[in-house]
């Protein structure tokens, strides 16, 4: 009985002193929103307007292209519409000083 009590005491001490990373505040800290997030939301909204019955399966931010007076955020969305899956490229050109959208281009991928 004495060994059992010592074992429980040792186990209690070890579990109390061991800090699991999953239960610390740092594990639950939110990441800051990436700079392209609002453009990603616009890309998904554009896809839903173009293909209202479609389901957006995934999207990829492909990067930003800087031009003389505008920037272009590039996305590729993977869409399922009518039982068919395809990629949809969406380029959002905007003025980086005002965030005013200049144009949005969409095109289906070839496969």
PDB file of N, CA and C in Angstrom, residues 6-50:
ATOM      1  N   UNK A   6       3.241   6.106  -2.781  1.00  0.00           N
ATOM      2  CA  UNK A   6       4.435   6.793  -3.269  1.00  0.00           C
ATOM      3  C   UNK A   6       4.362   6.940  -4.783  1.00  0.00           C
ATOM      4  N   UNK A   7       3.892   5.912  -5.464  1.00  0.00           N
ATOM      5  CA  UNK A   7       3.754   5.963  -6.922  1.00  0.00           C
ATOM      6  C   UNK A   7       2.761   7.048  -7.336  1.00  0.00           C
ATOM      7  N   UNK A   8       1.619   7.125  -6.649  1.00  0.00           N
ATOM      8  CA  UNK A   8       0.632   8.162  -6.962  1.00  0.00           C
ATOM      9  C   UNK A   8       1.183   9.555  -6.684  1.00  0.00           C
ATOM     10  N   UNK A   9       1.915   9.702  -5.590  1.00  0.00           N
ATOM     11  CA  UNK A   9       2.504  10.999  -5.250  1.00  0.00           C
ATOM     12  C   UNK A   9       3.520  11.411  -6.314  1.00  0.00           C
ATOM     13  N   UNK A  10       4.345  10.473  -6.769  1.00  0.00           N
ATOM     14  CA  UNK A  10       5.334  10.774  -7.797  1.00  0.00           C
ATOM     15  C   UNK A  10       4.642  11.127  -9.114  1.00  0.00           C
ATOM     16  N   UNK A  11       3.624  10.411  -9.458  1.00  0.00           N
ATOM     17  CA  UNK A  11       2.874  10.688 -10.687  1.00  0.00           C
ATOM     18  C   UNK A  11       2.209  12.063 -10.623  1.00  0.00           C
ATOM     19  N   UNK A  12       1.619  12.393  -9.489  1.00  0.00           N
ATOM     20  CA  UNK A  12       0.979  13.700  -9.319  1.00  0.00           C
ATOM     21  C   UNK A  12       2.001  14.821  -9.430  1.00  0.00           C
ATOM     22  N   UNK A  13       3.167  14.626  -8.835  1.00  0.00           N
ATOM     23  CA  UNK A  13       4.226  15.638  -8.895  1.00  0.00           C
ATOM     24  C   UNK A  13       4.704  15.837 -10.328  1.00  0.00           C
ATOM     25  N   UNK A  14       4.913  14.743 -11.058  1.00  0.00           N
ATOM     26  CA  UNK A  14       5.398  14.840 -12.435  1.00  0.00           C
ATOM     27  C   UNK A  14       4.373  15.504 -13.351  1.00  0.00           C
ATOM     28  N   UNK A  15       3.119  15.150 -13.228  1.00  0.00           N
ATOM     29  CA  UNK A  15       2.107  15.753 -14.099  1.00  0.00           C
ATOM     30  C   UNK A  15       1.870  17.216 -13.753  1.00  0.00           C
ATOM     31  N   UNK A  16       1.990  17.583 -12.481  1.00  0.00           N
ATOM     32  CA  UNK A  16       1.800  18.979 -12.085  1.00  0.00           C
ATOM     33  C   UNK A  16       2.963  19.853 -12.532  1.00  0.00           C
ATOM     34  N   UNK A  17       4.158  19.315 -12.562  1.00  0.00           N
ATOM     35  CA  UNK A  17       5.329  20.115 -12.911  1.00  0.00           C
ATOM     36  C   UNK A  17       5.597  20.151 -14.410  1.00  0.00           C
ATOM     37  N   UNK A  18       4.996  19.228 -15.159  1.00  0.00           N
ATOM     38  CA  UNK A  18       5.211  19.171 -16.599  1.00  0.00           C
ATOM     39  C   UNK A  18       4.178  20.046 -17.302  1.00  0.00           C
ATOM     40  N   UNK A  19       4.628  21.017 -18.048  1.00  0.00           N
ATOM     41  CA  UNK A  19       3.738  21.923 -18.761  1.00  0.00           C
ATOM     42  C   UNK A  19       3.596  21.448 -20.198  1.00  0.00           C
ATOM     43  N   UNK A  20       2.402  21.063 -20.573  1.00  0.00           N
ATOM     44  CA  UNK A  20       2.172  20.607 -21.937  1.00  0.00           C
ATOM     45  C   UNK A  20       1.939  21.820 -22.835  1.00  0.00           C
ATOM     46  N   UNK A  21       2.654  21.919 -23.977  1.00  0.00           N
ATOM     47  CA  UNK A  21       2.508  23.077 -24.854  1.00  0.00           C
ATOM     48  C   UNK A  21       1.091  23.278 -25.374  1.00  0.00           C
ATOM     49  N   UNK A  22       0.320  22.222 -25.498  1.00  0.00           N
ATOM     50  CA  UNK A  22      -1.036  22.356 -26.021  1.00  0.00           C
ATOM     51  C   UNK A  22      -1.947  23.118 -25.072  1.00  0.00           C
ATOM     52  N   UNK A  23      -1.577  23.200 -23.797  1.00  0.00           N
ATOM     53  CA  UNK A  23      -2.424  23.865 -22.826  1.00  0.00           C
ATOM     54  C   UNK A  23      -1.904  25.233 -22.405  1.00  0.00           C
ATOM     55  N   UNK A  24      -0.873  25.712 -23.033  1.00  0.00           N
ATOM     56  CA  UNK A  24      -0.366  27.040 -22.693  1.00  0.00           C
ATOM     57  C   UNK A  24      -1.084  28.083 -23.510  1.00  0.00           C
ATOM     58  N   UNK A  25      -1.052  29.314 -23.066  1.00  0.00           N
ATOM     59  CA  UNK A  25      -1.703  30.406 -23.781  1.00  0.00           C
ATOM     60  C   UNK A  25      -1.085  30.600 -25.160  1.00  0.00           C
ATOM     61  N   UNK A  26       0.181  30.359 -25.277  1.00  0.00           N
ATOM     62  CA  UNK A  26       0.878  30.587 -26.531  1.00  0.00           C
ATOM     63  C   UNK A  26       0.340  29.682 -27.646  1.00  0.00           C
ATOM     64  N   UNK A  27      -0.082  28.494 -27.315  1.00  0.00           N
ATOM     65  CA  UNK A  27      -0.596  27.574 -28.320  1.00  0.00           C
ATOM     66  C   UNK A  27      -1.903  28.082 -28.924  1.00  0.00           C
ATOM     67  N   UNK A  28      -2.656  28.882 -28.184  1.00  0.00           N
ATOM     68  CA  UNK A  28      -3.936  29.377 -28.654  1.00  0.00           C
ATOM     69  C   UNK A  28      -3.863  30.800 -29.199  1.00  0.00           C
ATOM     70  N   UNK A  29      -2.678  31.366 -29.244  1.00  0.00           N
ATOM     71  CA  UNK A  29      -2.538  32.732 -29.748  1.00  0.00           C
ATOM     72  C   UNK A  29      -2.892  32.769 -31.232  1.00  0.00           C
ATOM     73  N   UNK A  30      -3.609  33.804 -31.629  1.00  0.00           N
ATOM     74  CA  UNK A  30      -3.996  33.940 -33.030  1.00  0.00           C
ATOM     75  C   UNK A  30      -2.843  34.500 -33.836  1.00  0.00           C
ATOM     76  N   UNK A  31      -2.750  34.023 -35.065  1.00  0.00           N
ATOM     77  CA  UNK A  31      -1.749  34.550 -35.977  1.00  0.00           C
ATOM     78  C   UNK A  31      -2.297  35.824 -36.592  1.00  0.00           C
ATOM     79  N   UNK A  32      -1.441  36.771 -36.903  1.00  0.00           N
ATOM     80  CA  UNK A  32      -1.946  37.974 -37.565  1.00  0.00           C
ATOM     81  C   UNK A  32      -2.445  37.629 -38.965  1.00  0.00           C
ATOM     82  N   UNK A  33      -3.443  38.357 -39.394  1.00  0.00           N
ATOM     83  CA  UNK A  33      -4.016  38.119 -40.725  1.00  0.00           C
ATOM     84  C   UNK A  33      -3.006  38.543 -41.788  1.00  0.00           C
ATOM     85  N   UNK A  34      -2.773  37.711 -42.805  1.00  0.00           N
ATOM     86  CA  UNK A  34      -1.821  38.093 -43.852  1.00  0.00           C
ATOM     87  C   UNK A  34      -2.341  39.287 -44.654  1.00  0.00           C
ATOM     88  N   UNK A  35      -1.432  40.018 -45.279  1.00  0.00           N
ATOM     89  CA  UNK A  35      -1.790  41.228 -46.018  1.00  0.00           C
ATOM     90  C   UNK A  35      -2.726  40.942 -47.178  1.00  0.00           C
ATOM     91  N   UNK A  36      -2.665  39.739 -47.734  1.00  0.00           N
ATOM     92  CA  UNK A  36      -3.493  39.413 -48.896  1.00  0.00           C
ATOM     93  C   UNK A  36      -4.875  38.877 -48.513  1.00  0.00           C
ATOM     94  N   UNK A  37      -5.189  38.776 -47.239  1.00  0.00           N
ATOM     95  CA  UNK A  37      -6.429  38.126 -46.794  1.00  0.00           C
ATOM     96  C   UNK A  37      -7.677  38.802 -47.361  1.00  0.00           C
ATOM     97  N   UNK A  38      -7.722  40.137 -47.343  1.00  0.00           N
ATOM     98  CA  UNK A  38      -8.930  40.800 -47.855  1.00  0.00           C
ATOM     99  C   UNK A  38      -9.079  40.576 -49.349  1.00  0.00           C
ATOM    100  N   UNK A  39      -7.952  40.461 -50.066  1.00  0.00           N
ATOM    101  CA  UNK A  39      -8.016  40.191 -51.502  1.00  0.00           C
ATOM    102  C   UNK A  39      -8.438  38.747 -51.756  1.00  0.00           C
ATOM    103  N   UNK A  40      -8.066  37.851 -50.861  1.00  0.00           N
ATOM    104  CA  UNK A  40      -8.507  36.461 -50.966  1.00  0.00           C
ATOM    105  C   UNK A  40     -10.007  36.342 -50.780  1.00  0.00           C
ATOM    106  N   UNK A  41     -10.548  37.115 -49.839  1.00  0.00           N
ATOM    107  CA  UNK A  41     -12.006  37.116 -49.643  1.00  0.00           C
ATOM    108  C   UNK A  41     -12.708  37.653 -50.896  1.00  0.00           C
ATOM    109  N   UNK A  42     -12.126  38.699 -51.507  1.00  0.00           N
ATOM    110  CA  UNK A  42     -12.698  39.249 -52.739  1.00  0.00           C
ATOM    111  C   UNK A  42     -12.606  38.237 -53.878  1.00  0.00           C
ATOM    112  N   UNK A  43     -11.521  37.502 -53.950  1.00  0.00           N
ATOM    113  CA  UNK A  43     -11.369  36.471 -54.983  1.00  0.00           C
ATOM    114  C   UNK A  43     -12.437  35.398 -54.819  1.00  0.00           C
ATOM    115  N   UNK A  44     -12.694  34.970 -53.579  1.00  0.00           N
ATOM    116  CA  UNK A  44     -13.723  33.955 -53.350  1.00  0.00           C
ATOM    117  C   UNK A  44     -15.114  34.507 -53.665  1.00  0.00           C
ATOM    118  N   UNK A  45     -15.359  35.765 -53.329  1.00  0.00           N
ATOM    119  CA  UNK A  45     -16.646  36.391 -53.646  1.00  0.00           C
ATOM    120  C   UNK A  45     -16.837  36.462 -55.160  1.00  0.00           C
ATOM    121  N   UNK A  46     -15.769  36.807 -55.880  1.00  0.00           N
ATOM    122  CA  UNK A  46     -15.823  36.880 -57.336  1.00  0.00           C
ATOM    123  C   UNK A  46     -16.135  35.509 -57.936  1.00  0.00           C
ATOM    124  N   UNK A  47     -15.506  34.473 -57.411  1.00  0.00           N
ATOM    125  CA  UNK A  47     -15.753  33.111 -57.894  1.00  0.00           C
ATOM    126  C   UNK A  47     -17.206  32.709 -57.657  1.00  0.00           C
ATOM    127  N   UNK A  48     -17.750  33.056 -56.495  1.00  0.00           N
ATOM    128  CA  UNK A  48     -19.142  32.708 -56.186  1.00  0.00           C
ATOM    129  C   UNK A  48     -20.112  33.484 -57.079  1.00  0.00           C
ATOM    130  N   UNK A  49     -19.755  34.705 -57.462  1.00  0.00           N
ATOM    131  CA  UNK A  49     -20.610  35.476 -58.367  1.00  0.00           C
ATOM    132  C   UNK A  49     -20.597  34.860 -59.767  1.00  0.00           C
ATOM    133  N   UNK A  50     -19.432  34.407 -60.192  1.00  0.00           N
ATOM    134  CA  UNK A  50     -19.290  33.829 -61.533  1.00  0.00           C
ATOM    135  C   UNK A  50     -19.882  32.419 -61.601  1.00  0.00           C
TER     136      UNK A  50
END
